[in-house]
Amino acid sequence: GESVGLHLPTLSVQEGDNSIINCAYSNSASDYFIWYKQESGKGPQFIIDIRSNMDKRQGQRVTVLLNKTVKHLSLQIAATQPGDSAVYFCAETPGGYQKVTFGTGTKLQVIP
Amino acid sequence: EAQVTQNPRYLITVTGKKLTVTCSQNMNHEYMSWYRQDPGLGLRQIYYSMNVEVTDKGDVPEGYKVSRKEKRNFPLILESPSPNQTSLYFCASSLFSPGTGKTGELFFGEGSRLTVL
């Protein structure tokens, strides 16, 4: 619920602008990455994924960029809409795919 | 409808009173996992299961037990709950490919908010 959004870095963007949410991952052995969106009172939902043999992947209005050199992941949302307001988590999975580690999340607020 | 179902959604209990949070998925997924979500700490993995009768510890397993007797169910058991287990709990499932050893995206339940007094 709402308590999930407390203590999180917050990104405020105007409706219609592009949003960029960043994530630093920790394990250099991670080779599969996912972005999840969590709306208030709900469980996280898959947005887009990328494997380590790629540096960019595009979906509908979303793009994920992967920079393995600096262990950085970003999520770009084009033409941000009020429905995009949520907490966004990156997740990394090292080889073996058994443990999934989530980032602490970023709260996206879209200003109408 | 493909879904992960958790029960109860909300629970207030007292220290030491055993409780079980159930989780069921209807997608025939091999992989299931439990997470707890706390403000400022994100989602932390408690336990996971690669298939029936195969379970392993995540990052924060202390105070929890799990079982995987059937493919669709993965209950989380708190034998003697304590206040530091007050949290929002999520169950998730995913396909798992034994050939590649790879899982895919996680499908999450709606969450179970537990308060231990």
CSV table of C-alpha atoms in Angstrom, one decimal, chain A residues 97-102, chain B residues 4 6 23 25 29-36 44-50 54 56-59 66 68 73-76 89-94 103 106-109:
chain,number,residue,atom,x,y,z
A,97,TYR,CA,18.3,-18.0,-11.9
A,98,GLN,CA,17.3,-19.1,-8.5
A,99,LYS,CA,17.7,-16.0,-6.4
A,100,VAL,CA,16.2,-12.7,-7.5
A,101,THR,CA,17.4,-9.5,-6.0
A,102,PHE,CA,15.3,-6.4,-6.1
B,4,VAL,CA,-1.4,-16.1,-8.0
B,6,GLN,CA,-2.7,-15.3,-1.5
B,23,CYS,CA,-0.2,-19.2,-1.9
B,25,GLN,CA,-1.0,-20.4,-8.7
B,29,HIS,CA,4.7,-22.8,-12.9
B,30,GLU,CA,7.6,-24.8,-11.4
B,31,TYR,CA,9.3,-21.8,-9.6
B,32,MET,CA,7.6,-20.2,-6.6
B,33,SER,CA,9.0,-17.7,-4.1
B,34,TRP,CA,8.1,-15.6,-1.1
B,35,TYR,CA,9.1,-12.0,-0.5
B,36,ARG,CA,8.7,-9.5,2.2
B,44,ARG,CA,13.6,-9.3,0.0
B,45,GLN,CA,13.4,-13.0,-0.8
B,46,ILE,CA,12.5,-15.3,2.1
B,47,TYR,CA,12.3,-18.8,0.5
B,48,TYR,CA,12.0,-20.2,-3.0
B,49,SER,CA,11.1,-23.5,-4.6
B,50,MET,CA,12.3,-24.8,-7.9
B,54,VAL,CA,12.6,-28.7,-3.7
B,56,ASP,CA,15.8,-23.3,-0.5
B,57,LYS,CA,16.5,-20.3,1.6
B,58,GLY,CA,16.5,-16.8,0.2
B,59,ASP,CA,18.1,-13.8,1.8
B,66,VAL,CA,7.8,-23.3,3.7
B,68,ARG,CA,6.0,-27.5,-1.5
B,73,ASN,CA,0.7,-24.4,-3.6
B,74,PHE,CA,3.6,-22.9,-1.6
B,75,PRO,CA,2.5,-21.9,1.9
B,76,LEU,CA,4.5,-19.7,4.2
B,89,TYR,CA,4.3,-10.4,2.1
B,90,PHE,CA,4.2,-11.4,-1.6
B,91,CYS,CA,4.1,-14.8,-3.2
B,92,ALA,CA,5.3,-15.1,-6.8
B,93,SER,CA,5.7,-17.8,-9.4
B,94,SER,CA,7.5,-18.2,-12.7
B,103,THR,CA,13.4,-18.7,-14.9
B,106,LEU,CA,7.7,-13.3,-11.8
B,107,PHE,CA,3.9,-13.2,-11.5
B,108,PHE,CA,3.0,-11.8,-8.1
B,109,GLY,CA,0.0,-12.2,-5.8
